[in-house]
């Protein structure tokens, strides 16, 4: 059967999907941490743009964002190869969602933690770095895991700009074999395999944290 | 010039650590502090009493600028606290909270060493030695590798006191330090505070523990409706209060 013959090729695509997702989440976490903190700033010049960023990226389709970066930016003289364009688009997008997760995580830490740290003479940034964020990240780890799962699936949209991740690899196989049902089913199965494993890992971490 | 300044901080031969002048604090339209005047001399232990919502905690929180205030002045050793860098100011003032506020993701030892290492740039091993010394003083040196959740409330508060002492503060503020404790754990914390007062630490303690006020305070300050209603030696204020509000409050609490 064509599916079995081409399965290793699909797995290669799955590996690309995982790398793409991991890079994007990496960018998203760094970006989301700063934007999430920014949204909580008392300084409006910081909090308003951060809020606008989150609202805009959550309120527009990822497909449009990817197209804007890959097809739109060249008109402004910024030409990106498909792979960096995809990482940038997915990273900026997940940054908005992760910002909201981080904001909730920071808000879940009792105010007394911040006050105790500041009353010892630590600065706002030292307090964030040593007291608030370490506790916040521990609380939001499951939510970050779910964001990783969402992005694993959403990264299939990178296929439209020619990134040879799982979806694109599958379409390539179909163009040679014409086996639409079995190959698309194979693609779905591999996505499921990935998200299933990731969700188990997340749940394992969650359980370990609950007992720790 | 410096001598002149120093003289200003001198009264009856004793240095004044904290001087509060006409302090006003509003939350929106609500005036919580309506012109507080208070002086705390070096080595003095002040106990602040008064009804809930009267502004006692707010006063403490203004001193280390956890709260901004709208009018008046607070001086630390003669210098207006608003002229000091806020982090420097806080490093010189220790604060102990009702809910302890230990850092739950750090061991007891790390709770103590963090601030001196990060704020005062104290070498790590020096900080550890100092921490062990202070933990021994509060009787918890065997708990230095424990996490806060493994401690009882009284132990947590003793760690919090040691943590504040790590910065060698010039004055310690206690914001109802025993109010969140089970009754049988109150004593160990009060004992620690009493030892601290006896060692000469300048302290401002907000508490409802009248026994502690009577035994340890050099002076009792009764704050009600945002002003200092009455102040004096414990025996005067507790046994023979002058103002009707003080009498009313003491009758209810004793």
Tab-separated table of C-alpha atoms in Angstrom:
chain	number	residue	atom	x	y	z
A	1	UNK	CA	0.000	0.000	0.000
A	2	UNK	CA	1.163	3.512	-0.869
A	3	UNK	CA	0.674	4.801	2.695
A	4	UNK	CA	3.074	2.263	4.212
A	5	UNK	CA	5.596	2.747	1.452
A	6	UNK	CA	5.566	6.510	2.009
A	7	UNK	CA	5.198	6.463	5.778
A	8	UNK	CA	8.922	7.095	6.461
A	9	UNK	CA	8.666	10.154	4.209
A	10	UNK	CA	5.712	11.410	6.251
A	11	UNK	CA	7.700	10.883	9.447
A	12	UNK	CA	10.459	13.008	7.995
A	13	UNK	CA	7.840	15.718	7.455
A	14	UNK	CA	6.636	15.215	11.028
A	15	UNK	CA	10.174	15.833	12.258
A	16	UNK	CA	10.188	19.124	10.320
A	17	UNK	CA	6.812	19.993	11.871
A	18	UNK	CA	8.189	19.387	15.353
A	19	UNK	CA	11.255	21.530	14.701
A	20	UNK	CA	9.134	24.302	13.220
A	21	UNK	CA	6.792	24.194	16.203
A	22	UNK	CA	9.617	24.123	18.741
A	23	UNK	CA	11.357	27.159	17.227
A	24	UNK	CA	8.054	29.033	17.014
A	25	UNK	CA	7.095	28.247	20.606
A	26	UNK	CA	10.592	29.330	21.656
A	27	UNK	CA	10.059	32.718	20.038
A	28	UNK	CA	6.505	32.774	21.374
A	29	UNK	CA	7.600	32.174	24.968
A	30	UNK	CA	10.238	34.911	24.917
A	31	UNK	CA	7.900	37.357	23.173
A	32	UNK	CA	4.901	36.324	25.248
A	33	UNK	CA	6.809	36.769	28.515
A	34	UNK	CA	7.664	40.381	27.731
A	35	UNK	CA	4.290	41.235	26.230
A	36	UNK	CA	2.461	39.513	29.076
A	37	UNK	CA	4.485	41.551	31.592
A	38	UNK	CA	3.961	44.646	29.473
A	39	UNK	CA	0.208	44.256	29.553
A	40	UNK	CA	0.362	44.473	33.346
A	41	UNK	CA	2.528	47.585	33.340
A	42	UNK	CA	1.140	50.666	35.037
A	43	UNK	CA	2.730	52.749	32.290
A	44	UNK	CA	0.131	53.134	29.538
A	45	UNK	CA	2.795	53.725	26.913
A	46	UNK	CA	3.838	50.113	27.528
A	47	UNK	CA	0.551	48.406	28.353
A	48	UNK	CA	-1.537	49.810	25.475
A	49	UNK	CA	0.730	48.662	22.629
A	50	UNK	CA	1.039	45.229	24.279
A	51	UNK	CA	-2.734	44.942	24.522
A	52	UNK	CA	-3.105	46.079	20.905
A	53	UNK	CA	-0.573	43.451	19.831
A	54	UNK	CA	-2.439	40.654	21.569
A	55	UNK	CA	-5.834	41.770	20.290
A	56	UNK	CA	-4.632	42.154	16.710
A	57	UNK	CA	-2.845	38.813	16.469
A	58	UNK	CA	-5.625	36.905	18.160
A	59	UNK	CA	-8.245	38.665	16.058
A	60	UNK	CA	-6.814	37.880	12.633
A	61	UNK	CA	-6.435	34.480	10.925
A	62	UNK	CA	-3.048	32.813	11.086
A	63	UNK	CA	-3.264	32.072	7.355
A	64	UNK	CA	-3.541	35.801	6.673
A	65	UNK	CA	-0.613	36.522	9.000
A	66	UNK	CA	1.562	33.955	7.247
A	67	UNK	CA	0.607	35.359	3.832
A	68	UNK	CA	1.253	38.911	4.980
A	69	UNK	CA	4.768	38.023	6.082
A	70	UNK	CA	5.724	35.772	3.198
A	71	UNK	CA	3.882	37.394	0.258
A	72	UNK	CA	3.317	40.890	1.638
A	73	UNK	CA	6.651	41.922	3.146
A	74	UNK	CA	8.651	41.513	-0.104
A	75	UNK	CA	6.749	44.527	-1.441
A	76	UNK	CA	8.338	46.535	1.373
A	77	UNK	CA	11.706	45.114	0.423
A	78	UNK	CA	11.839	42.416	3.098
A	79	UNK	CA	12.143	39.021	1.496
A	80	UNK	CA	12.160	35.971	3.744
A	81	UNK	CA	12.694	32.355	2.766
A	82	UNK	CA	9.667	30.097	3.482
A	83	UNK	CA	11.136	28.490	6.605
A	84	UNK	CA	12.119	31.696	8.469
A	85	UNK	CA	8.881	33.336	7.340
A	86	UNK	CA	6.887	30.454	8.817
A	87	UNK	CA	8.818	30.513	12.102
A	88	UNK	CA	8.371	34.285	12.339
A	89	UNK	CA	4.631	34.146	11.633
A	90	UNK	CA	3.974	31.231	13.998
A	91	UNK	CA	6.226	32.775	16.653
A	92	UNK	CA	4.524	36.175	16.504
A	93	UNK	CA	1.133	34.467	16.585
A	94	UNK	CA	1.862	32.162	19.509
A	95	UNK	CA	3.509	35.106	21.278
A	96	UNK	CA	0.095	36.739	21.534
A	97	UNK	CA	-1.531	33.642	23.018
A	98	UNK	CA	1.388	32.952	25.342
A	99	UNK	CA	1.290	36.602	26.483
A	100	UNK	CA	-2.210	35.985	27.791
A	101	UNK	CA	-1.088	32.770	29.501
A	102	UNK	CA	1.876	34.560	31.101
A	103	UNK	CA	-0.332	37.453	32.205
A	104	UNK	CA	-2.715	35.042	33.919
A	105	UNK	CA	0.276	33.242	35.440
A	106	UNK	CA	1.710	36.443	36.899
A	107	UNK	CA	-1.693	37.454	38.232
A	108	UNK	CA	-2.051	34.065	39.921
A	109	UNK	CA	0.910	34.852	42.205
A	110	UNK	CA	-0.252	36.532	45.440
A	111	UNK	CA	0.550	40.240	45.636
A	112	UNK	CA	2.410	39.629	48.894
A	113	UNK	CA	5.200	37.861	46.995
A	114	UNK	CA	5.898	40.987	44.977
A	115	UNK	CA	5.684	43.214	48.049
A	116	UNK	CA	7.932	41.011	50.155
A	117	UNK	CA	10.571	41.006	47.452
A	118	UNK	CA	10.372	44.751	46.847
A	119	UNK	CA	10.456	45.424	50.594
A	120	UNK	CA	13.803	43.596	50.741
A	121	UNK	CA	15.191	46.111	48.272
A	122	UNK	CA	15.019	44.050	45.083
A	123	UNK	CA	14.107	46.009	41.955
A	124	UNK	CA	11.007	45.384	39.844
A	125	UNK	CA	13.061	43.384	37.322
A	126	UNK	CA	14.889	41.364	39.957
A	127	UNK	CA	11.544	40.586	41.558
A	128	UNK	CA	10.104	39.464	38.231
A	129	UNK	CA	13.141	37.348	37.440
A	130	UNK	CA	13.751	35.642	40.787
A	131	UNK	CA	10.333	35.634	42.466
A	132	UNK	CA	7.347	36.110	40.162
A	133	UNK	CA	8.237	34.474	36.843
A	134	UNK	CA	9.693	31.223	38.270
A	135	UNK	CA	6.472	30.681	40.229
A	136	UNK	CA	4.278	31.829	37.342
A	137	UNK	CA	5.958	29.468	34.876
A	138	UNK	CA	5.490	26.555	37.196
A	139	UNK	CA	1.755	27.335	37.257
A	140	UNK	CA	1.367	27.845	33.527
A	141	UNK	CA	3.417	24.877	32.323
A	142	UNK	CA	0.261	22.863	31.446
A	143	UNK	CA	-1.201	25.811	29.521
A	144	UNK	CA	2.089	26.205	27.660
A	145	UNK	CA	1.939	22.509	26.786
A	146	UNK	CA	-1.511	23.006	25.307
A	147	UNK	CA	-0.232	25.957	23.315
A	148	UNK	CA	2.492	23.670	21.961
A	149	UNK	CA	-0.191	21.204	20.837
A	150	UNK	CA	-2.248	23.928	19.175
A	151	UNK	CA	0.787	25.230	17.356
A	152	UNK	CA	1.764	21.730	16.204
A	153	UNK	CA	-1.531	21.577	14.351
A	154	UNK	CA	-1.524	25.198	13.206
A	155	UNK	CA	1.947	24.800	11.732
A	156	UNK	CA	0.303	22.817	8.903
A	157	UNK	CA	-0.616	26.224	7.473
A	158	UNK	CA	3.065	26.743	6.689
A	159	UNK	CA	2.523	24.293	3.840
A	160	UNK	CA	0.891	27.057	1.791
A	161	UNK	CA	4.188	28.914	1.541
A	162	UNK	CA	6.114	25.765	0.688
A	163	UNK	CA	7.681	24.703	3.981
A	164	UNK	CA	8.169	20.950	3.683
A	165	UNK	CA	6.623	20.008	6.993
A	166	UNK	CA	4.199	17.117	7.472
A	167	UNK	CA	1.237	18.528	5.528
A	168	UNK	CA	3.367	19.591	2.577
A	169	UNK	CA	5.210	16.255	2.529
A	170	UNK	CA	1.886	14.455	2.409
A	171	UNK	CA	0.640	16.604	-0.438
A	172	UNK	CA	3.842	15.819	-2.277
A	173	UNK	CA	3.203	12.093	-1.851
A	174	UNK	CA	-0.378	12.528	-3.095
A	175	UNK	CA	0.794	14.362	-6.198
A	176	UNK	CA	2.790	11.249	-7.094
A	177	UNK	CA	0.402	8.503	-5.960
A	178	UNK	CA	-3.079	10.112	-6.238
A	179	UNK	CA	-4.040	8.202	-3.083
A	180	UNK	CA	-5.910	11.119	-1.506
A	181	UNK	CA	-7.807	9.254	1.194
A	182	UNK	CA	-5.111	7.004	2.567
A	183	UNK	CA	-2.398	9.652	2.517
A	184	UNK	CA	-4.519	12.405	4.079
A	185	UNK	CA	-5.601	9.854	6.641
A	186	UNK	CA	-1.940	9.030	7.214
A	187	UNK	CA	-1.162	12.721	7.703
A	188	UNK	CA	-4.005	13.055	10.204
A	189	UNK	CA	-2.778	9.971	12.037
A	190	UNK	CA	0.764	11.295	12.361
A	191	UNK	CA	-0.511	14.673	13.648
A	192	UNK	CA	-2.635	12.801	16.146
A	193	UNK	CA	0.338	10.707	17.207
A	194	UNK	CA	2.346	13.847	17.885
A	195	UNK	CA	-0.331	15.725	19.790
A	196	UNK	CA	-1.243	12.604	21.757
A	197	UNK	CA	2.339	12.064	22.908
A	198	UNK	CA	2.779	15.738	23.762
A	199	UNK	CA	-0.466	15.832	25.761
A	200	UNK	CA	0.675	12.738	27.708
A	201	UNK	CA	3.960	14.446	28.501
A	202	UNK	CA	2.095	17.562	29.630
A	203	UNK	CA	-0.188	15.509	31.831
A	204	UNK	CA	2.794	13.660	33.309
A	205	UNK	CA	4.464	16.967	34.183
A	206	UNK	CA	1.187	18.242	35.631
A	207	UNK	CA	0.870	15.193	37.876
A	208	UNK	CA	4.462	15.396	39.008
A	209	UNK	CA	4.015	19.050	39.879
A	210	UNK	CA	0.851	18.349	41.822
A	211	UNK	CA	2.712	15.926	44.081
A	212	UNK	CA	5.901	17.968	44.331
B	1	UNK	CA	26.691	71.278	57.898
B	2	UNK	CA	26.640	67.589	58.659
B	3	UNK	CA	26.793	68.449	62.355
B	4	UNK	CA	23.814	70.699	61.965
B	5	UNK	CA	21.868	67.943	60.259
B	6	UNK	CA	22.831	65.506	62.944
B	7	UNK	CA	21.692	67.891	65.618
B	8	UNK	CA	18.277	68.064	64.010
B	9	UNK	CA	17.983	64.326	64.449
B	10	UNK	CA	18.945	64.598	68.088
B	11	UNK	CA	16.521	64.896	70.918
B	12	UNK	CA	17.151	64.132	74.561
B	13	UNK	CA	20.484	62.754	73.475
B	14	UNK	CA	18.830	60.005	71.437
B	15	UNK	CA	18.922	59.764	67.677
B	16	UNK	CA	15.559	59.791	65.939
B	17	UNK	CA	15.349	56.930	63.452
B	18	UNK	CA	11.913	57.597	61.988
B	19	UNK	CA	10.115	60.899	62.028
B	20	UNK	CA	6.661	61.212	60.504
B	21	UNK	CA	5.197	64.652	59.894
B	22	UNK	CA	1.570	65.321	59.088
B	23	UNK	CA	1.247	62.208	56.903
B	24	UNK	CA	-1.850	62.076	54.699
B	25	UNK	CA	-2.833	59.056	52.632
B	26	UNK	CA	-5.948	58.787	50.497
B	27	UNK	CA	-7.349	55.857	48.574
B	28	UNK	CA	-9.483	57.730	46.057
B	29	UNK	CA	-11.895	59.780	48.130
B	30	UNK	CA	-11.247	57.805	51.284
B	31	UNK	CA	-8.768	59.503	53.595
B	32	UNK	CA	-7.082	56.728	55.545
B	33	UNK	CA	-4.347	58.755	57.225
B	34	UNK	CA	-5.382	62.262	58.204
B	35	UNK	CA	-2.142	63.805	59.372
B	36	UNK	CA	-0.069	61.358	61.382
B	37	UNK	CA	2.763	62.691	63.530
B	38	UNK	CA	5.140	60.208	65.095
B	39	UNK	CA	8.750	59.964	66.178
B	40	UNK	CA	10.615	56.728	66.761
B	41	UNK	CA	13.947	56.953	68.524
B	42	UNK	CA	16.839	54.641	67.899
B	43	UNK	CA	16.556	51.344	69.838
B	44	UNK	CA	12.946	52.075	70.664
B	45	UNK	CA	10.179	49.491	70.263
B	46	UNK	CA	6.846	51.072	69.386
B	47	UNK	CA	3.614	49.124	69.402
B	48	UNK	CA	0.801	50.531	67.317
B	49	UNK	CA	-2.709	49.540	68.355
B	50	UNK	CA	-6.137	50.571	67.203
B	51	UNK	CA	-9.321	49.397	65.508
B	52	UNK	CA	-9.267	47.658	62.124
B	53	UNK	CA	-9.368	50.048	59.194
B	54	UNK	CA	-7.860	52.808	61.313
B	55	UNK	CA	-4.763	53.077	59.138
B	56	UNK	CA	-2.167	51.138	61.153
B	57	UNK	CA	-0.999	48.889	58.319
B	58	UNK	CA	-1.207	51.715	55.811
B	59	UNK	CA	1.125	53.754	58.008
B	60	UNK	CA	3.734	50.971	58.012
B	61	UNK	CA	3.402	50.542	54.270
B	62	UNK	CA	3.955	54.271	53.733
B	63	UNK	CA	7.190	54.164	55.710
B	64	UNK	CA	8.883	51.823	53.221
B	65	UNK	CA	6.881	53.316	50.368
B	66	UNK	CA	4.875	50.233	49.462
B	67	UNK	CA	2.125	52.860	49.437
B	68	UNK	CA	2.486	56.331	48.024
B	69	UNK	CA	1.166	59.143	50.227
B	70	UNK	CA	-0.383	62.437	49.246
B	71	UNK	CA	0.927	64.835	51.849
B	72	UNK	CA	3.405	65.117	54.696
B	73	UNK	CA	6.930	63.797	55.173
B	74	UNK	CA	8.682	60.721	56.477
B	75	UNK	CA	12.306	60.985	57.520
B	76	UNK	CA	14.722	58.101	57.968
B	77	UNK	CA	17.608	59.321	60.136
B	78	UNK	CA	16.862	62.889	59.184
B	79	UNK	CA	16.580	62.337	55.426
B	80	UNK	CA	13.246	62.619	53.627
B	81	UNK	CA	12.516	59.118	52.305
B	82	UNK	CA	11.278	60.597	49.045
B	83	UNK	CA	14.803	61.851	48.420
B	84	UNK	CA	16.234	58.342	48.773
B	85	UNK	CA	16.303	55.728	46.038
B	86	UNK	CA	13.320	53.526	46.818
B	87	UNK	CA	15.319	50.282	46.689
B	88	UNK	CA	18.037	51.680	48.942
B	89	UNK	CA	15.378	52.850	51.372
B	90	UNK	CA	13.725	49.444	51.468
B	91	UNK	CA	17.021	47.674	51.970
B	92	UNK	CA	17.440	49.761	55.154
B	93	UNK	CA	13.967	48.954	56.474
B	94	UNK	CA	12.968	45.386	57.327
B	95	UNK	CA	9.332	44.389	56.969
B	96	UNK	CA	7.474	41.370	58.322
B	97	UNK	CA	4.024	40.609	56.916
B	98	UNK	CA	0.908	39.053	58.376
B	99	UNK	CA	0.976	36.280	55.759
B	100	UNK	CA	4.772	35.717	56.011
B	101	UNK	CA	5.230	35.952	52.221
B	102	UNK	CA	8.141	33.533	52.128
B	103	UNK	CA	9.176	32.575	48.604
B	104	UNK	CA	7.684	29.081	48.225
B	105	UNK	CA	9.966	27.992	45.373
B	106	UNK	CA	13.125	28.543	47.400
B	107	UNK	CA	14.605	26.801	50.409
B	108	UNK	CA	14.703	28.620	53.722
B	109	UNK	CA	18.404	29.335	53.183
B	110	UNK	CA	17.800	30.757	49.710
B	111	UNK	CA	14.954	32.895	51.052
B	112	UNK	CA	17.494	34.477	53.373
B	113	UNK	CA	20.454	34.846	51.033
B	114	UNK	CA	18.682	36.155	47.925
B	115	UNK	CA	18.332	39.811	48.885
B	116	UNK	CA	21.806	40.379	50.391
B	117	UNK	CA	23.430	38.666	47.399
B	118	UNK	CA	21.384	40.491	44.750
B	119	UNK	CA	20.904	43.877	46.421
B	120	UNK	CA	24.034	44.279	48.540
B	121	UNK	CA	26.277	42.144	46.304
B	122	UNK	CA	27.332	40.124	49.335
B	123	UNK	CA	29.439	37.071	48.373
B	124	UNK	CA	27.333	33.910	48.407
B	125	UNK	CA	29.282	32.055	51.109
B	126	UNK	CA	29.337	35.095	53.355
B	127	UNK	CA	25.543	35.336	52.982
B	128	UNK	CA	25.178	31.637	53.813
B	129	UNK	CA	27.246	32.023	56.990
B	130	UNK	CA	25.212	35.050	58.025
B	131	UNK	CA	21.972	33.195	57.273
B	132	UNK	CA	23.031	30.240	59.417
B	133	UNK	CA	23.798	32.608	62.266
B	134	UNK	CA	20.396	34.282	62.083
B	135	UNK	CA	18.555	30.970	61.692
B	136	UNK	CA	20.313	29.787	64.832
B	137	UNK	CA	19.048	32.894	66.620
B	138	UNK	CA	15.445	32.120	65.679
B	139	UNK	CA	15.987	28.434	66.451
B	140	UNK	CA	15.583	27.095	62.924
B	141	UNK	CA	19.049	26.255	61.702
B	142	UNK	CA	17.993	22.630	61.158
B	143	UNK	CA	15.324	23.830	58.709
B	144	UNK	CA	17.618	25.688	56.347
B	145	UNK	CA	17.190	23.173	53.515
B	146	UNK	CA	13.421	22.875	53.990
B	147	UNK	CA	10.890	24.571	51.755
B	148	UNK	CA	8.392	26.992	53.324
B	149	UNK	CA	5.451	24.605	52.870
B	150	UNK	CA	7.201	22.142	55.181
B	151	UNK	CA	7.155	24.642	58.053
B	152	UNK	CA	4.487	25.551	60.563
B	153	UNK	CA	3.082	29.076	60.575
B	154	UNK	CA	5.197	30.080	63.529
B	155	UNK	CA	8.338	28.710	61.896
B	156	UNK	CA	7.503	30.543	58.682
B	157	UNK	CA	7.187	33.829	60.500
B	158	UNK	CA	10.482	33.287	62.326
B	159	UNK	CA	12.134	32.630	58.963
B	160	UNK	CA	10.525	35.820	57.618
B	161	UNK	CA	11.990	37.766	60.542
B	162	UNK	CA	15.432	36.268	59.899
B	163	UNK	CA	15.082	37.099	56.205
B	164	UNK	CA	14.396	40.748	56.988
B	165	UNK	CA	17.338	40.841	59.437
B	166	UNK	CA	19.712	39.628	56.706
B	167	UNK	CA	19.748	43.174	55.313
B	168	UNK	CA	20.897	44.654	58.654
B	169	UNK	CA	17.926	47.029	58.701
B	170	UNK	CA	17.968	50.184	60.792
B	171	UNK	CA	14.346	49.662	61.704
B	172	UNK	CA	11.965	46.687	61.548
B	173	UNK	CA	8.283	47.027	60.694
B	174	UNK	CA	5.898	44.281	61.804
B	175	UNK	CA	2.440	44.245	60.196
B	176	UNK	CA	0.240	42.092	62.443
B	177	UNK	CA	2.858	39.321	62.473
B	178	UNK	CA	0.828	36.888	64.566
B	179	UNK	CA	-2.682	37.505	63.235
B	180	UNK	CA	-2.567	34.593	60.786
B	181	UNK	CA	-1.173	32.115	63.300
B	182	UNK	CA	-2.868	29.381	65.265
B	183	UNK	CA	-3.048	30.494	68.921
B	184	UNK	CA	-0.492	27.953	70.116
B	185	UNK	CA	2.093	29.262	67.638
B	186	UNK	CA	1.807	32.938	68.567
B	187	UNK	CA	4.148	32.648	71.546
B	188	UNK	CA	7.231	31.495	69.653
B	189	UNK	CA	6.986	34.452	67.251
B	190	UNK	CA	6.401	36.978	70.028
B	191	UNK	CA	9.396	35.553	71.910
B	192	UNK	CA	11.572	36.054	68.853
B	193	UNK	CA	10.354	39.641	68.551
B	194	UNK	CA	10.896	40.264	72.218
B	195	UNK	CA	14.504	39.081	71.985
B	196	UNK	CA	14.948	41.357	69.012
B	197	UNK	CA	13.621	44.335	70.953
B	198	UNK	CA	15.880	43.514	73.876
B	199	UNK	CA	18.876	43.424	71.539
B	200	UNK	CA	18.163	47.076	70.752
B	201	UNK	CA	16.495	46.787	67.366
B	202	UNK	CA	14.342	49.785	66.498
B	203	UNK	CA	10.878	48.387	65.866
B	204	UNK	CA	7.391	49.492	64.916
B	205	UNK	CA	4.923	46.712	65.604
B	206	UNK	CA	1.271	46.709	64.582
B	207	UNK	CA	-0.433	44.055	66.678
B	208	UNK	CA	-3.480	43.113	68.691
B	209	UNK	CA	-1.355	41.223	71.228
B	210	UNK	CA	-1.838	43.415	74.288
B	211	UNK	CA	0.398	41.233	76.432
B	212	UNK	CA	3.268	41.855	74.051
B	213	UNK	CA	2.452	45.571	73.982
B	214	UNK	CA	2.535	45.724	77.774
B	215	UNK	CA	5.746	43.716	78.213
B	216	UNK	CA	7.880	44.806	75.286
B	217	UNK	CA	6.776	48.228	74.053
B	218	UNK	CA	8.701	51.323	75.132
B	219	UNK	CA	5.751	53.304	73.905
B	220	UNK	CA	2.245	52.514	72.729
B	221	UNK	CA	0.646	54.499	69.940
B	222	UNK	CA	-3.123	54.352	69.565
B	223	UNK	CA	-4.218	55.130	66.008
B	224	UNK	CA	-7.896	55.634	65.266
B	225	UNK	CA	-9.607	57.179	62.255
B	226	UNK	CA	-6.319	58.086	60.640
B	227	UNK	CA	-4.750	60.097	63.458
B	228	UNK	CA	-2.610	59.376	66.513
B	229	UNK	CA	-5.296	59.575	69.153
B	230	UNK	CA	-3.073	58.859	72.132
B	231	UNK	CA	0.464	57.738	72.869
B	232	UNK	CA	2.547	57.043	75.921
B	233	UNK	CA	4.180	54.409	78.071
B	234	UNK	CA	2.333	51.073	78.125
B	235	UNK	CA	1.237	51.415	81.744
B	236	UNK	CA	-0.173	54.877	81.050
B	237	UNK	CA	-2.050	54.059	77.861
B	238	UNK	CA	-3.249	50.605	78.864
B	239	UNK	CA	-4.054	51.248	82.533
B	240	UNK	CA	-5.105	54.854	82.442
B	241	UNK	CA	-6.177	55.936	78.959
B	242	UNK	CA	-7.117	59.606	78.628
B	243	UNK	CA	-9.170	59.719	75.457
B	244	UNK	CA	-12.692	58.284	75.209
B	245	UNK	CA	-11.854	56.429	71.971
B	246	UNK	CA	-8.868	54.734	73.595
B	247	UNK	CA	-10.992	53.722	76.579
B	248	UNK	CA	-13.681	52.375	74.270
B	249	UNK	CA	-11.149	50.392	72.208
B	250	UNK	CA	-9.399	48.914	75.238
B	251	UNK	CA	-12.681	47.959	76.854
B	252	UNK	CA	-13.645	46.012	73.755
B	253	UNK	CA	-10.322	44.252	73.236
B	254	UNK	CA	-9.379	43.378	76.810
